[in-house]
Amino acid sequence: MPAEARGRAIALRALLHHHAHRYYVLDAPEIPDAEYDRLFQELQALEAAHPELRTADSPTQRVLGRVLDGLAPVRHAVPMLSIQTETDTSAAGAEAFDARVRRELELADDAPPVEYAAELKYDGLAINLRYEAGVLVLAATRGDGETGEDVTQNIRTIGQIPLRLQGGPVPPVLEIRGEVYMRRDDFERLNELQREKGEKTYINPRNTAAGAVRQLDPAMTASRPLSFFAYGLGAVQDWGFLVEAGATHGALLDALAAFGLPVSPDRRVVRGAEGLVAFHRYVEARRDALPFDIDGVVYKVNSLELQRRMGFKTREPRWAVAHKYPAQEQVTRLNGIEVQVGRTGKLTPVAKLEPVFVGGTTVSNATLHNIFELRRKGVRIGDQVIVRRAGDVIPEVVGRYVEAPGPRPAYVPNFHMPRQCPVCGSQVQREKGGIDHRCTGGLFCAAQRKQALLHFAGRRAMDIEGLGDKLVDQLVDGGFIRTLPELYKLGVAKLAGLERMADKSAANLVAALEKSKTTTLARFLYALGIRQVGEATAKDLARHFGSIDRVMDASVEQLLEVNDVGPVVATSIHTFFAQPHNREVVEQLRAAGLNWAEHEGAAAAAAAAPLPLAGKTLVLTGTLPELSRDEAKALIEAAGGKVAGSVSKKTHFVVAGEEAGSKLDKARELGVPVLDEEGLRRLLAGAG
Ligand code: IVH
């Protein structure tokens, strides 16, 4: 056996011990779970290849975790097991589990599909709740599985957990197992408060929840917004339900819900591998819309009788498996920090990363938000950093990753924001008391001009097809365009001279420019790129004032009369139109032929307000929770939209329900926004 393998095994064991302690005992991990799993698996593989390397104290050989000094130890009446994890995040992971179950139950190939209870894998802290005669008498953490910690005082502060079971009759002893977790919105709010108080912010909901449960002072726990979901049982005495013929895990959760315990509604009873795969897909599509973090789903054989027949391995039941999703956090190297200039001149530090596959795509840039966030995270060029990408959210650097704690290898200077705009050289200013740095160059700054043009041409603004970033780069860098109105002076001759611009595409662009001239006041207002004016505000302004002249001449007081417009927005609009050059831009655009219907006064404007889905094409797929397909179609059409049968680049939205299939995949591929029924309803109400 090579000395190299032995050395690596020793190093891996030391690393895993260190990180397991940080994670299980101190609740302060330094690495993402996926990285821990990777190290664990590397050691497992090494030990499998060289069994003589396996030592009794290897982290692969025992359940990890240790009791802290301050909390009293509790021996579990029934050990708290862990669960086997399927890390193949594709459908094959579910198929492998179903095949294993069928084999162990010795089912014939033509035997009917096995029924499963499928649920979410919550990312929090496992808790055992002991109820005697219906009263909560003890709450304990998992600890090492045999012995946990008494956290009864803390758990009693969680409003969601009943102190006495409802309904009846209740068994004399009933232990309920579940997960304490923190919702994302609660977590954000907590961090907001911390920031206001000038105190340190928390890294993620999981660790914050775990830390809160294991506080020594219950008043501390009470001040943290915690939630709970029940998912199983511990010790039970005399509960007739469990021995009824045909008792299932699904029915068990219903019974727990009837006792007053929170049970997630996102669970299904499904049949066979197909049902598991469909559930996995369904939850994956909704993952980012859930109010809390999950790292996978859990499948359990539904029949309690079959569960008993299958039994347990040392650490885990044979009848359950956790099926993971691609990790939303990964570790990579921070190669550099660049400063980008946005449309409004805001300077954003952007991390240039060693490309890494995370959250389903390869990421090489991630935002560092602003200089204060960057400082707080304490990352420097050359560091290994944790990158997070969840759903459609912009990838971000969470913090520094330290495999082996210690100082940085060499002196690395701290990063500072430049004093001059990296694009145009204008002075950079930080607003008094603000956190953002801004370039003062305005439209003189090529970066701001480019972003302003791209925003102006965007689908939700003037919708100029074919005016993408490559072309905008050429137009601005080549000095063809200095102001927005010059866009409409571009002719085929001038355009065709540009790189990668055939006569045909030049003609298409000119046609698209021509077409964009007929628009709506709301789109035009939005396209101007006034700070603080998003689509919704632009619509409100158009509806309220009915004409561009009225908007331009409105005082701050008059602007404040508009729905949802507060002092910050009103001042921003007023300041924008107080600049003569901005008024000139509006005049020149009108002179170039831009036109829209103007209305006299708010009432007329409201009457003629465009239908919320006018000009929009939607595609329906899967089964929606409440609306039938015909109902959904009727509602969309009544709101001025069209329903198409297949997804293309022209599709504005895909509305996906349960068991959505290839249309959903296609939407993702093309980057078409995907909505659920709730999202559709918001769109119909005009808030989309
Ligand atoms: S069942 C005997 N169901 O995953 C099977 N565990 O188990 C025991 N977890 O830390 C677990 N969501 O806290 C089960 N729906 C779920 C779960 C779940 C999260 C956690 C559990 C434990 C880990 C491994």
PDB file of C-alpha atoms in Angstrom, residues 215-430:
ATOM      1  CA  GLN A 215     -28.553  27.931  24.163  1.00  0.00           C
ATOM      2  CA  LEU A 216     -28.053  27.727  27.900  1.00  0.00           C
ATOM      3  CA  ASP A 217     -30.428  30.647  28.438  1.00  0.00           C
ATOM      4  CA  PRO A 218     -33.999  29.876  27.284  1.00  0.00           C
ATOM      5  CA  ALA A 219     -34.729  33.608  26.986  1.00  0.00           C
ATOM      6  CA  MET A 220     -32.170  33.681  24.165  1.00  0.00           C
ATOM      7  CA  THR A 221     -33.931  30.818  22.394  1.00  0.00           C
ATOM      8  CA  ALA A 222     -37.271  32.533  22.842  1.00  0.00           C
ATOM      9  CA  SER A 223     -35.951  35.591  21.003  1.00  0.00           C
ATOM     10  CA  ARG A 224     -35.132  33.478  17.929  1.00  0.00           C
ATOM     11  CA  PRO A 225     -37.926  32.709  15.481  1.00  0.00           C
ATOM     12  CA  LEU A 226     -37.899  28.887  15.301  1.00  0.00           C
ATOM     13  CA  SER A 227     -40.241  26.483  13.541  1.00  0.00           C
ATOM     14  CA  PHE A 228     -40.820  22.745  13.683  1.00  0.00           C
ATOM     15  CA  PHE A 229     -41.988  19.849  11.489  1.00  0.00           C
ATOM     16  CA  ALA A 230     -42.747  16.366  12.811  1.00  0.00           C
ATOM     17  CA  TYR A 231     -41.655  13.438  10.621  1.00  0.00           C
ATOM     18  CA  GLY A 232     -41.568  10.298  12.761  1.00  0.00           C
ATOM     19  CA  LEU A 233     -41.736   8.522  16.107  1.00  0.00           C
ATOM     20  CA  GLY A 234     -39.447   7.450  18.939  1.00  0.00           C
ATOM     21  CA  ALA A 235     -40.607   5.333  21.881  1.00  0.00           C
ATOM     22  CA  VAL A 236     -44.360   4.691  22.030  1.00  0.00           C
ATOM     23  CA  GLN A 237     -46.529   2.850  24.548  1.00  0.00           C
ATOM     24  CA  ASP A 238     -49.922   1.392  23.739  1.00  0.00           C
ATOM     25  CA  TRP A 239     -50.890   3.247  20.647  1.00  0.00           C
ATOM     26  CA  GLY A 240     -53.450   1.088  18.910  1.00  0.00           C
ATOM     27  CA  PHE A 241     -52.975   2.966  15.640  1.00  0.00           C
ATOM     28  CA  LEU A 242     -49.541   1.427  15.075  1.00  0.00           C
ATOM     29  CA  VAL A 243     -50.792  -2.141  15.060  1.00  0.00           C
ATOM     30  CA  GLU A 244     -53.904  -1.576  12.979  1.00  0.00           C
ATOM     31  CA  ALA A 245     -53.859  -3.555   9.770  1.00  0.00           C
ATOM     32  CA  GLY A 246     -52.854  -1.330   6.858  1.00  0.00           C
ATOM     33  CA  ALA A 247     -51.331   1.424   9.032  1.00  0.00           C
ATOM     34  CA  THR A 248     -49.074   3.703   6.988  1.00  0.00           C
ATOM     35  CA  HIS A 249     -46.508   6.436   7.525  1.00  0.00           C
ATOM     36  CA  GLY A 250     -48.793   8.836   5.646  1.00  0.00           C
ATOM     37  CA  ALA A 251     -51.644   8.139   8.062  1.00  0.00           C
ATOM     38  CA  LEU A 252     -49.223   8.413  10.985  1.00  0.00           C
ATOM     39  CA  LEU A 253     -48.297  11.964   9.963  1.00  0.00           C
ATOM     40  CA  ASP A 254     -52.002  12.787   9.632  1.00  0.00           C
ATOM     41  CA  ALA A 255     -52.507  11.486  13.175  1.00  0.00           C
ATOM     42  CA  LEU A 256     -49.620  13.639  14.453  1.00  0.00           C
ATOM     43  CA  ALA A 257     -51.148  16.648  12.720  1.00  0.00           C
ATOM     44  CA  ALA A 258     -54.421  15.830  14.487  1.00  0.00           C
ATOM     45  CA  PHE A 259     -52.543  15.883  17.816  1.00  0.00           C
ATOM     46  CA  GLY A 260     -51.637  19.482  17.002  1.00  0.00           C
ATOM     47  CA  LEU A 261     -48.106  19.043  15.678  1.00  0.00           C
ATOM     48  CA  PRO A 262     -46.896  20.910  12.616  1.00  0.00           C
ATOM     49  CA  VAL A 263     -46.593  18.511   9.683  1.00  0.00           C
ATOM     50  CA  SER A 264     -45.472  19.780   6.274  1.00  0.00           C
ATOM     51  CA  PRO A 265     -48.163  19.888   3.601  1.00  0.00           C
ATOM     52  CA  ASP A 266     -45.470  19.187   0.987  1.00  0.00           C
ATOM     53  CA  ARG A 267     -45.699  15.426   1.235  1.00  0.00           C
ATOM     54  CA  ARG A 268     -47.237  12.804  -0.993  1.00  0.00           C
ATOM     55  CA  VAL A 269     -47.969   9.131  -1.048  1.00  0.00           C
ATOM     56  CA  VAL A 270     -46.599   7.861  -4.376  1.00  0.00           C
ATOM     57  CA  ARG A 271     -46.185   4.512  -6.105  1.00  0.00           C
ATOM     58  CA  GLY A 272     -42.984   2.968  -7.428  1.00  0.00           C
ATOM     59  CA  ALA A 273     -39.791   4.536  -8.736  1.00  0.00           C
ATOM     60  CA  GLU A 274     -41.822   6.637 -11.141  1.00  0.00           C
ATOM     61  CA  GLY A 275     -43.732   8.261  -8.310  1.00  0.00           C
ATOM     62  CA  LEU A 276     -40.483   8.985  -6.445  1.00  0.00           C
ATOM     63  CA  VAL A 277     -38.890  10.551  -9.516  1.00  0.00           C
ATOM     64  CA  ALA A 278     -41.952  12.733 -10.117  1.00  0.00           C
ATOM     65  CA  PHE A 279     -41.909  13.932  -6.498  1.00  0.00           C
ATOM     66  CA  HIS A 280     -38.169  14.666  -6.677  1.00  0.00           C
ATOM     67  CA  ARG A 281     -38.745  16.779  -9.822  1.00  0.00           C
ATOM     68  CA  TYR A 282     -41.784  18.518  -8.404  1.00  0.00           C
ATOM     69  CA  VAL A 283     -39.964  19.564  -5.241  1.00  0.00           C
ATOM     70  CA  GLU A 284     -36.842  20.581  -7.156  1.00  0.00           C
ATOM     71  CA  ALA A 285     -38.921  22.997  -9.237  1.00  0.00           C
ATOM     72  CA  ARG A 286     -40.347  24.490  -6.057  1.00  0.00           C
ATOM     73  CA  ARG A 287     -37.211  24.394  -3.948  1.00  0.00           C
ATOM     74  CA  ASP A 288     -36.445  28.086  -4.142  1.00  0.00           C
ATOM     75  CA  ALA A 289     -40.062  29.070  -3.608  1.00  0.00           C
ATOM     76  CA  LEU A 290     -40.243  27.172  -0.311  1.00  0.00           C
ATOM     77  CA  PRO A 291     -40.045  29.440   2.744  1.00  0.00           C
ATOM     78  CA  PHE A 292     -37.228  27.336   4.243  1.00  0.00           C
ATOM     79  CA  ASP A 293     -34.093  25.486   3.142  1.00  0.00           C
ATOM     80  CA  ILE A 294     -34.107  21.814   2.237  1.00  0.00           C
ATOM     81  CA  ASP A 295     -31.201  19.782   0.963  1.00  0.00           C
ATOM     82  CA  GLY A 296     -33.176  16.948  -0.520  1.00  0.00           C
ATOM     83  CA  VAL A 297     -36.270  14.803  -0.144  1.00  0.00           C
ATOM     84  CA  VAL A 298     -36.846  11.692   1.961  1.00  0.00           C
ATOM     85  CA  TYR A 299     -38.582   8.537   0.749  1.00  0.00           C
ATOM     86  CA  LYS A 300     -40.047   6.071   3.243  1.00  0.00           C
ATOM     87  CA  VAL A 301     -41.769   2.774   2.612  1.00  0.00           C
ATOM     88  CA  ASN A 302     -45.349   3.756   3.434  1.00  0.00           C
ATOM     89  CA  SER A 303     -46.636   0.552   5.047  1.00  0.00           C
ATOM     90  CA  LEU A 304     -45.572   0.279   8.703  1.00  0.00           C
ATOM     91  CA  GLU A 305     -45.859  -3.486   8.376  1.00  0.00           C
ATOM     92  CA  LEU A 306     -43.348  -3.526   5.501  1.00  0.00           C
ATOM     93  CA  GLN A 307     -41.079  -1.155   7.474  1.00  0.00           C
ATOM     94  CA  ARG A 308     -41.028  -3.670  10.330  1.00  0.00           C
ATOM     95  CA  ARG A 309     -40.251  -6.466   7.892  1.00  0.00           C
ATOM     96  CA  MET A 310     -37.296  -4.554   6.438  1.00  0.00           C
ATOM     97  CA  GLY A 311     -35.818  -3.450   9.764  1.00  0.00           C
ATOM     98  CA  PHE A 312     -32.560  -1.642  10.419  1.00  0.00           C
ATOM     99  CA  LYS A 313     -28.855  -1.622   9.729  1.00  0.00           C
ATOM    100  CA  THR A 314     -26.593  -0.401  12.563  1.00  0.00           C
ATOM    101  CA  ARG A 315     -27.028   3.279  11.871  1.00  0.00           C
ATOM    102  CA  GLU A 316     -30.073   3.574   9.677  1.00  0.00           C
ATOM    103  CA  PRO A 317     -33.389   2.057   8.676  1.00  0.00           C
ATOM    104  CA  ARG A 318     -33.471   0.004   5.478  1.00  0.00           C
ATOM    105  CA  TRP A 319     -36.858   1.408   4.537  1.00  0.00           C
ATOM    106  CA  ALA A 320     -35.875   5.056   4.146  1.00  0.00           C
ATOM    107  CA  VAL A 321     -33.456   7.090   2.068  1.00  0.00           C
ATOM    108  CA  ALA A 322     -32.598  10.754   1.662  1.00  0.00           C
ATOM    109  CA  HIS A 323     -32.297  11.819  -1.968  1.00  0.00           C
ATOM    110  CA  LYS A 324     -30.223  14.968  -2.372  1.00  0.00           C
ATOM    111  CA  TYR A 325     -30.346  17.926  -4.725  1.00  0.00           C
ATOM    112  CA  PRO A 326     -27.314  19.560  -6.287  1.00  0.00           C
ATOM    113  CA  ALA A 327     -25.530  21.539  -3.605  1.00  0.00           C
ATOM    114  CA  GLN A 328     -26.223  25.261  -3.621  1.00  0.00           C
ATOM    115  CA  GLU A 329     -22.855  25.971  -2.014  1.00  0.00           C
ATOM    116  CA  GLN A 330     -19.380  25.035  -3.222  1.00  0.00           C
ATOM    117  CA  VAL A 331     -15.804  25.975  -2.518  1.00  0.00           C
ATOM    118  CA  THR A 332     -13.531  27.596  -5.085  1.00  0.00           C
ATOM    119  CA  ARG A 333     -10.599  30.002  -5.364  1.00  0.00           C
ATOM    120  CA  LEU A 334     -11.054  33.760  -5.422  1.00  0.00           C
ATOM    121  CA  ASN A 335      -8.805  34.719  -8.325  1.00  0.00           C
ATOM    122  CA  GLY A 336      -9.476  38.434  -8.248  1.00  0.00           C
ATOM    123  CA  ILE A 337     -11.871  41.241  -7.447  1.00  0.00           C
ATOM    124  CA  GLU A 338     -13.145  43.487 -10.217  1.00  0.00           C
ATOM    125  CA  VAL A 339     -15.284  46.558  -9.934  1.00  0.00           C
ATOM    126  CA  GLN A 340     -18.328  46.805 -12.179  1.00  0.00           C
ATOM    127  CA  VAL A 341     -20.214  49.987 -12.897  1.00  0.00           C
ATOM    128  CA  GLY A 342     -23.989  49.698 -13.143  1.00  0.00           C
ATOM    129  CA  ARG A 343     -26.617  51.724 -14.964  1.00  0.00           C
ATOM    130  CA  THR A 344     -27.021  54.142 -12.095  1.00  0.00           C
ATOM    131  CA  GLY A 345     -23.268  54.424 -11.610  1.00  0.00           C
ATOM    132  CA  LYS A 346     -23.192  52.089  -8.633  1.00  0.00           C
ATOM    133  CA  LEU A 347     -19.843  50.364  -8.196  1.00  0.00           C
ATOM    134  CA  THR A 348     -20.105  46.678  -7.316  1.00  0.00           C
ATOM    135  CA  PRO A 349     -17.125  44.558  -6.323  1.00  0.00           C
ATOM    136  CA  VAL A 350     -17.376  41.299  -8.258  1.00  0.00           C
ATOM    137  CA  ALA A 351     -15.496  38.145  -7.359  1.00  0.00           C
ATOM    138  CA  LYS A 352     -13.636  36.524 -10.250  1.00  0.00           C
ATOM    139  CA  LEU A 353     -13.693  32.843  -9.380  1.00  0.00           C
ATOM    140  CA  GLU A 354     -12.056  29.660 -10.506  1.00  0.00           C
ATOM    141  CA  PRO A 355     -15.085  28.270 -12.413  1.00  0.00           C
ATOM    142  CA  VAL A 356     -17.155  25.936 -10.200  1.00  0.00           C
ATOM    143  CA  PHE A 357     -20.359  23.925 -10.719  1.00  0.00           C
ATOM    144  CA  VAL A 358     -22.913  25.093  -8.170  1.00  0.00           C
ATOM    145  CA  GLY A 359     -26.718  25.231  -8.030  1.00  0.00           C
ATOM    146  CA  GLY A 360     -26.877  23.590 -11.445  1.00  0.00           C
ATOM    147  CA  THR A 361     -24.566  25.857 -13.500  1.00  0.00           C
ATOM    148  CA  THR A 362     -20.922  26.829 -13.802  1.00  0.00           C
ATOM    149  CA  VAL A 363     -20.211  30.036 -11.967  1.00  0.00           C
ATOM    150  CA  SER A 364     -17.127  32.199 -12.529  1.00  0.00           C
ATOM    151  CA  ASN A 365     -18.397  35.568 -11.248  1.00  0.00           C
ATOM    152  CA  ALA A 366     -20.199  36.259  -8.007  1.00  0.00           C
ATOM    153  CA  THR A 367     -21.301  39.480  -6.418  1.00  0.00           C
ATOM    154  CA  LEU A 368     -19.654  40.804  -3.278  1.00  0.00           C
ATOM    155  CA  HIS A 369     -22.448  43.436  -3.015  1.00  0.00           C
ATOM    156  CA  ASN A 370     -20.468  46.371  -1.598  1.00  0.00           C
ATOM    157  CA  ILE A 371     -17.334  47.207   0.310  1.00  0.00           C
ATOM    158  CA  PHE A 372     -18.989  46.658   3.707  1.00  0.00           C
ATOM    159  CA  GLU A 373     -20.183  43.164   2.853  1.00  0.00           C
ATOM    160  CA  LEU A 374     -16.756  42.397   1.460  1.00  0.00           C
ATOM    161  CA  ARG A 375     -15.079  43.563   4.667  1.00  0.00           C
ATOM    162  CA  ARG A 376     -17.544  41.668   6.840  1.00  0.00           C
ATOM    163  CA  LYS A 377     -16.838  38.450   4.941  1.00  0.00           C
ATOM    164  CA  GLY A 378     -13.120  39.060   5.238  1.00  0.00           C
ATOM    165  CA  VAL A 379     -12.241  37.437   1.921  1.00  0.00           C
ATOM    166  CA  ARG A 380      -9.052  38.269   0.073  1.00  0.00           C
ATOM    167  CA  ILE A 381      -7.650  37.408  -3.333  1.00  0.00           C
ATOM    168  CA  GLY A 382      -6.185  33.906  -3.326  1.00  0.00           C
ATOM    169  CA  ASP A 383      -8.550  32.655  -0.600  1.00  0.00           C
ATOM    170  CA  GLN A 384     -10.699  29.569  -0.932  1.00  0.00           C
ATOM    171  CA  VAL A 385     -14.248  30.913  -0.681  1.00  0.00           C
ATOM    172  CA  ILE A 386     -17.768  29.494  -0.338  1.00  0.00           C
ATOM    173  CA  VAL A 387     -19.967  30.356  -3.305  1.00  0.00           C
ATOM    174  CA  ARG A 388     -23.749  30.124  -3.097  1.00  0.00           C
ATOM    175  CA  ARG A 389     -26.198  30.063  -5.957  1.00  0.00           C
ATOM    176  CA  ALA A 390     -29.847  29.336  -5.191  1.00  0.00           C
ATOM    177  CA  GLY A 391     -32.373  29.418  -8.014  1.00  0.00           C
ATOM    178  CA  ASP A 392     -32.357  32.546 -10.111  1.00  0.00           C
ATOM    179  CA  VAL A 393     -30.631  34.574  -7.445  1.00  0.00           C
ATOM    180  CA  ILE A 394     -27.285  36.097  -8.495  1.00  0.00           C
ATOM    181  CA  PRO A 395     -24.417  33.914  -7.244  1.00  0.00           C
ATOM    182  CA  GLU A 396     -22.742  35.315  -4.147  1.00  0.00           C
ATOM    183  CA  VAL A 397     -19.651  34.764  -2.080  1.00  0.00           C
ATOM    184  CA  VAL A 398     -20.798  33.665   1.385  1.00  0.00           C
ATOM    185  CA  GLY A 399     -17.462  33.801   3.127  1.00  0.00           C
ATOM    186  CA  ARG A 400     -13.987  32.432   3.428  1.00  0.00           C
ATOM    187  CA  TYR A 401     -13.503  28.676   3.497  1.00  0.00           C
ATOM    188  CA  VAL A 402     -10.799  27.405   5.773  1.00  0.00           C
ATOM    189  CA  GLU A 403      -9.933  23.729   5.320  1.00  0.00           C
ATOM    190  CA  ALA A 404      -7.067  23.807   7.777  1.00  0.00           C
ATOM    191  CA  PRO A 405      -7.402  26.880   9.999  1.00  0.00           C
ATOM    192  CA  GLY A 406      -4.393  29.158  10.021  1.00  0.00           C
ATOM    193  CA  PRO A 407      -3.012  32.366   8.599  1.00  0.00           C
ATOM    194  CA  ARG A 408      -3.021  33.133   4.881  1.00  0.00           C
ATOM    195  CA  PRO A 409       0.008  31.728   3.071  1.00  0.00           C
ATOM    196  CA  ALA A 410       1.448  35.140   2.189  1.00  0.00           C
ATOM    197  CA  TYR A 411       0.674  38.758   2.764  1.00  0.00           C
ATOM    198  CA  VAL A 412      -2.309  39.773   0.680  1.00  0.00           C
ATOM    199  CA  PRO A 413      -3.272  43.451   0.690  1.00  0.00           C
ATOM    200  CA  ASN A 414      -6.812  44.363   1.641  1.00  0.00           C
ATOM    201  CA  PHE A 415      -9.090  45.417  -1.190  1.00  0.00           C
ATOM    202  CA  HIS A 416     -10.126  49.073  -1.503  1.00  0.00           C
ATOM    203  CA  MET A 417     -12.751  50.668  -3.696  1.00  0.00           C
ATOM    204  CA  PRO A 418     -11.149  52.819  -6.392  1.00  0.00           C
ATOM    205  CA  ARG A 419     -11.359  56.613  -6.069  1.00  0.00           C
ATOM    206  CA  GLN A 420     -11.865  56.971  -9.764  1.00  0.00           C
ATOM    207  CA  CYS A 421     -14.357  55.145 -11.942  1.00  0.00           C
ATOM    208  CA  PRO A 422     -12.528  52.218 -13.551  1.00  0.00           C
ATOM    209  CA  VAL A 423     -14.463  52.857 -16.762  1.00  0.00           C
ATOM    210  CA  CYS A 424     -14.444  56.631 -17.286  1.00  0.00           C
ATOM    211  CA  GLY A 425     -12.063  57.969 -14.655  1.00  0.00           C
ATOM    212  CA  SER A 426     -14.667  60.261 -13.091  1.00  0.00           C
ATOM    213  CA  GLN A 427     -14.586  60.814  -9.393  1.00  0.00           C
ATOM    214  CA  VAL A 428     -16.166  58.103  -7.242  1.00  0.00           C
ATOM    215  CA  GLN A 429     -18.374  59.219  -4.361  1.00  0.00           C
ATOM    216  CA  ARG A 430     -19.875  57.434  -1.429  1.00  0.00           C
TER     217      ARG A 430
END
